[in-house]
Amino acid sequence: MNFLKKNLLLQIIIAIALGILLGNILPEPLSRVFSTFNSLFGNFLNFTIPLIIVGLIVPAIGNIGKSAGKLLIVTTLIAYGSTLFSGFLTYGVSMSIFPEILQSNSLEVFEEQNKTLLPYFNIDIPPMFDIMSALVISFILGICIAYSQYNYLQGVFNDFQDVVMSIINRVIIPLLPLFIFGIFLNMTYSGQVFIILGTFIKVIGVIFVLHILLLVIQYVIAGVFVSRNPLVLMKNMLPAYFTALGTQSSAATIPVTLEQTLKNDVDPKIAGFAIPFCATIHLGGSTLKIVACAIALMMIQGTPIDPLQMIGFIFMLGIAMIAAPGVPGGAIMAALGVLNSILGFNTEQQSLMIALYIAMDSFGTACNVMGDGAIAVIVDKISKNKTIMS
């Protein structure tokens, strides 16, 4: 029972299976109870998203600036560049492959289904401010804290970050399986579920191949930069990769990642700085999953994909990833605001994104961790270049 309580992926798998199994069995009055819960929880989630954005982004920017040195700034820029590369690589591959493998799934199927489970009642919980306002105020406050001596304000937002993480870990994450159960219950009732499951399987396969490709590219770049064999660099980091598969957390894998990075002849001081730092701000694997899943859901639901809109989405997602905590599920929670404000994802689409993301959380985290090792090698080389660091 304790294992089930701690394993969010297993909980979600069970929730999806039960939703599919019971969707056409439960009497409609009982099914509407779950639809009512989903309505209430969805409104609460929409209320908390702007708060999550402020609670994660302001401390992230402020804390980086507080101890900002040239090496810290360089590492941040490399991590952000790696995240952008991951996003645009995924966008290019997804737009090339998904139209072919998802061609049988179209909006027409959804339009043919008119059945839906209506909630018994609904309670509106309007957000205190909208998503874009939350992003703008987060950047303003974060930058002001980073470059000024607002120590009290920084402490307030660090405490607020703890409050936000408590809401995520004690309210949103525990109730998420029940929310996803309600969604799949409704999708089974309306006849949409097998289209969604077909999409899940195909997208997961593409993402798995993509994350291996991303790691190879990252280590080829690192190997060329430091004039070393990228295969040897990757081999040394494999224990960290497999540890991350089990922990599903970049932060929890730091001791192993640090130990293996030292085997790539990275200076201990640089490794001791770069690995814990990148465990928080470098989420290339997470970005890969979010971009691919977003494109797949937009295609299956017949939503037009505007290249300029996707470019803006990837740039903003990169910032959200820097602000995301290195804990299981932290990246997708930080990304919800960007998904809503730029791509217009509603609560149901966001919940499907969460389900897809968590289904691949182990591989995404392992990709993040391996990428941290590549960045550490590059940062170590840069730190020895006095011309760059002067």
Short mmCIF file of N, CA and C in Angstrom, two decimals, residues 50-121:
data_model
loop_
_atom_site.label_atom_id
_atom_site.label_comp_id
_atom_site.label_asym_id
_atom_site.label_seq_id
_atom_site.Cartn_x
_atom_site.Cartn_y
_atom_site.Cartn_z
N PRO A 50 -1.65 30.60 -11.87
CA PRO A 50 -0.88 31.86 -11.78
C PRO A 50 -0.04 31.93 -10.52
N LEU A 51 -0.54 31.39 -9.41
CA LEU A 51 0.23 31.39 -8.16
C LEU A 51 1.45 30.49 -8.28
N ILE A 52 1.29 29.35 -8.96
CA ILE A 52 2.42 28.45 -9.18
C ILE A 52 3.50 29.14 -10.00
N ILE A 53 3.08 29.88 -11.03
CA ILE A 53 4.04 30.60 -11.88
C ILE A 53 4.84 31.59 -11.05
N VAL A 54 4.15 32.42 -10.27
CA VAL A 54 4.82 33.42 -9.44
C VAL A 54 5.71 32.74 -8.40
N GLY A 55 5.20 31.68 -7.77
CA GLY A 55 5.94 31.01 -6.71
C GLY A 55 7.19 30.31 -7.18
N LEU A 56 7.24 29.91 -8.46
CA LEU A 56 8.42 29.21 -8.97
C LEU A 56 9.38 30.15 -9.69
N ILE A 57 8.86 31.05 -10.50
CA ILE A 57 9.73 31.87 -11.36
C ILE A 57 10.43 32.99 -10.58
N VAL A 58 9.71 33.68 -9.69
CA VAL A 58 10.34 34.79 -8.96
C VAL A 58 11.55 34.33 -8.15
N PRO A 59 11.43 33.28 -7.30
CA PRO A 59 12.62 32.83 -6.57
C PRO A 59 13.73 32.31 -7.48
N ALA A 60 13.35 31.66 -8.59
CA ALA A 60 14.38 31.13 -9.50
C ALA A 60 15.24 32.24 -10.06
N ILE A 61 14.61 33.30 -10.55
CA ILE A 61 15.37 34.44 -11.10
C ILE A 61 16.10 35.18 -10.00
N GLY A 62 15.42 35.41 -8.88
CA GLY A 62 16.04 36.16 -7.79
C GLY A 62 17.23 35.46 -7.18
N ASN A 63 17.14 34.15 -6.97
CA ASN A 63 18.23 33.41 -6.35
C ASN A 63 19.43 33.28 -7.27
N ILE A 64 19.21 33.18 -8.57
CA ILE A 64 20.32 33.15 -9.51
C ILE A 64 21.08 34.46 -9.47
N GLY A 65 20.34 35.56 -9.43
CA GLY A 65 20.99 36.87 -9.45
C GLY A 65 21.74 37.18 -8.18
N LYS A 66 21.29 36.63 -7.07
CA LYS A 66 21.91 36.95 -5.79
C LYS A 66 23.39 36.59 -5.75
N SER A 67 23.71 35.44 -6.30
CA SER A 67 25.11 34.99 -6.28
C SER A 67 25.69 34.97 -7.69
N ALA A 68 25.11 35.82 -8.54
CA ALA A 68 25.48 35.75 -9.96
C ALA A 68 26.94 36.08 -10.17
N GLY A 69 27.62 35.16 -10.80
CA GLY A 69 28.96 35.37 -11.28
C GLY A 69 28.97 35.01 -12.75
N LYS A 70 30.10 35.25 -13.40
CA LYS A 70 30.15 34.97 -14.83
C LYS A 70 29.92 33.49 -15.13
N LEU A 71 30.49 32.63 -14.30
CA LEU A 71 30.33 31.19 -14.55
C LEU A 71 28.88 30.77 -14.35
N LEU A 72 28.22 31.37 -13.38
CA LEU A 72 26.81 31.06 -13.13
C LEU A 72 25.96 31.49 -14.33
N ILE A 73 26.24 32.68 -14.83
CA ILE A 73 25.48 33.19 -15.98
C ILE A 73 25.73 32.34 -17.21
N VAL A 74 26.99 31.97 -17.43
CA VAL A 74 27.34 31.13 -18.58
C VAL A 74 26.61 29.78 -18.50
N THR A 75 26.61 29.18 -17.30
CA THR A 75 25.94 27.89 -17.13
C THR A 75 24.44 28.01 -17.39
N THR A 76 23.84 29.09 -16.90
CA THR A 76 22.41 29.31 -17.12
C THR A 76 22.11 29.45 -18.61
N LEU A 77 22.95 30.21 -19.32
CA LEU A 77 22.73 30.40 -20.76
C LEU A 77 22.89 29.10 -21.53
N ILE A 78 23.87 28.28 -21.13
CA ILE A 78 24.06 26.98 -21.79
C ILE A 78 22.84 26.09 -21.54
N ALA A 79 22.37 26.06 -20.29
CA ALA A 79 21.20 25.24 -19.96
C ALA A 79 19.98 25.70 -20.74
N TYR A 80 19.80 27.03 -20.84
CA TYR A 80 18.66 27.56 -21.58
C TYR A 80 18.79 27.25 -23.08
N GLY A 81 20.02 27.38 -23.59
CA GLY A 81 20.25 27.05 -25.00
C GLY A 81 19.99 25.58 -25.28
N SER A 82 20.40 24.71 -24.35
CA SER A 82 20.15 23.28 -24.51
C SER A 82 18.66 22.98 -24.50
N THR A 83 17.93 23.68 -23.62
CA THR A 83 16.49 23.49 -23.55
C THR A 83 15.80 23.94 -24.84
N LEU A 84 16.23 25.10 -25.37
CA LEU A 84 15.68 25.59 -26.63
C LEU A 84 15.98 24.62 -27.77
N PHE A 85 17.20 24.12 -27.81
CA PHE A 85 17.57 23.16 -28.86
C PHE A 85 16.68 21.93 -28.78
N SER A 86 16.45 21.44 -27.56
CA SER A 86 15.58 20.27 -27.37
C SER A 86 14.17 20.56 -27.87
N GLY A 87 13.66 21.76 -27.55
CA GLY A 87 12.32 22.12 -27.96
C GLY A 87 12.17 22.22 -29.47
N PHE A 88 13.11 22.88 -30.12
CA PHE A 88 13.02 23.07 -31.57
C PHE A 88 13.30 21.77 -32.33
N LEU A 89 14.21 20.94 -31.81
CA LEU A 89 14.44 19.63 -32.41
C LEU A 89 13.16 18.80 -32.36
N THR A 90 12.51 18.81 -31.22
CA THR A 90 11.26 18.05 -31.06
C THR A 90 10.17 18.60 -31.97
N TYR A 91 10.09 19.92 -32.06
CA TYR A 91 9.09 20.54 -32.93
C TYR A 91 9.28 20.10 -34.38
N GLY A 92 10.53 20.14 -34.86
CA GLY A 92 10.81 19.75 -36.23
C GLY A 92 10.49 18.29 -36.51
N VAL A 93 10.91 17.42 -35.61
CA VAL A 93 10.66 15.99 -35.80
C VAL A 93 9.16 15.68 -35.69
N SER A 94 8.51 16.28 -34.70
CA SER A 94 7.08 16.02 -34.49
C SER A 94 6.25 16.46 -35.70
N MET A 95 6.56 17.63 -36.25
CA MET A 95 5.81 18.12 -37.39
C MET A 95 6.06 17.28 -38.64
N SER A 96 7.18 16.57 -38.66
CA SER A 96 7.50 15.70 -39.79
C SER A 96 6.86 14.32 -39.66
N ILE A 97 6.79 13.81 -38.43
CA ILE A 97 6.35 12.43 -38.21
C ILE A 97 4.89 12.33 -37.82
N PHE A 98 4.44 13.19 -36.91
CA PHE A 98 3.09 13.05 -36.35
C PHE A 98 1.96 13.11 -37.38
N PRO A 99 2.03 13.98 -38.40
CA PRO A 99 0.91 13.99 -39.37
C PRO A 99 0.69 12.63 -40.03
N GLU A 100 1.74 11.84 -40.15
CA GLU A 100 1.63 10.52 -40.77
C GLU A 100 1.10 9.48 -39.80
N ILE A 101 1.67 9.43 -38.59
CA ILE A 101 1.28 8.36 -37.67
C ILE A 101 -0.03 8.67 -36.94
N LEU A 102 -0.45 9.94 -36.95
CA LEU A 102 -1.70 10.30 -36.28
C LEU A 102 -2.80 10.65 -37.27
N GLN A 103 -2.60 10.33 -38.55
CA GLN A 103 -3.54 10.77 -39.57
C GLN A 103 -4.94 10.19 -39.40
N SER A 104 -5.05 9.01 -38.77
CA SER A 104 -6.38 8.41 -38.62
C SER A 104 -7.17 9.04 -37.48
N ASN A 105 -6.51 9.85 -36.67
CA ASN A 105 -7.18 10.50 -35.55
C ASN A 105 -7.50 11.93 -35.93
N SER A 106 -8.75 12.27 -36.08
CA SER A 106 -9.11 13.60 -36.53
C SER A 106 -10.22 14.18 -35.70
N LEU A 107 -10.46 15.47 -35.90
CA LEU A 107 -11.50 16.18 -35.17
C LEU A 107 -12.87 15.62 -35.47
N GLU A 108 -13.05 15.02 -36.65
CA GLU A 108 -14.37 14.52 -37.03
C GLU A 108 -14.88 13.48 -36.04
N VAL A 109 -13.96 12.66 -35.51
CA VAL A 109 -14.37 11.62 -34.57
C VAL A 109 -14.92 12.26 -33.30
N PHE A 110 -14.28 13.35 -32.87
CA PHE A 110 -14.75 14.01 -31.66
C PHE A 110 -16.09 14.69 -31.90
N GLU A 111 -16.28 15.26 -33.09
CA GLU A 111 -17.51 15.97 -33.37
C GLU A 111 -18.70 15.03 -33.47
N GLU A 112 -18.43 13.74 -33.78
CA GLU A 112 -19.51 12.77 -33.90
C GLU A 112 -20.05 12.36 -32.53
N GLN A 113 -19.26 12.60 -31.50
CA GLN A 113 -19.66 12.15 -30.17
C GLN A 113 -20.31 13.32 -29.43
N ASN A 114 -21.57 13.17 -29.09
CA ASN A 114 -22.29 14.24 -28.42
C ASN A 114 -22.50 13.95 -26.94
N LYS A 115 -22.27 12.72 -26.52
CA LYS A 115 -22.50 12.35 -25.13
C LYS A 115 -21.40 12.93 -24.24
N THR A 116 -21.79 13.42 -23.10
CA THR A 116 -20.81 13.88 -22.13
C THR A 116 -21.45 13.83 -20.75
N LEU A 117 -20.65 13.67 -19.72
CA LEU A 117 -21.14 13.62 -18.35
C LEU A 117 -21.14 15.03 -17.76
N LEU A 118 -22.30 15.55 -17.46
CA LEU A 118 -22.41 16.90 -16.93
C LEU A 118 -22.30 16.88 -15.41
N PRO A 119 -21.62 17.84 -14.81
CA PRO A 119 -21.56 17.91 -13.34
C PRO A 119 -22.91 18.31 -12.76
N TYR A 120 -23.13 17.91 -11.52
CA TYR A 120 -24.37 18.29 -10.85
C TYR A 120 -24.41 19.80 -10.56
N PHE A 121 -23.22 20.35 -10.25
CA PHE A 121 -23.13 21.79 -10.00
C PHE A 121 -21.70 22.22 -10.26
#
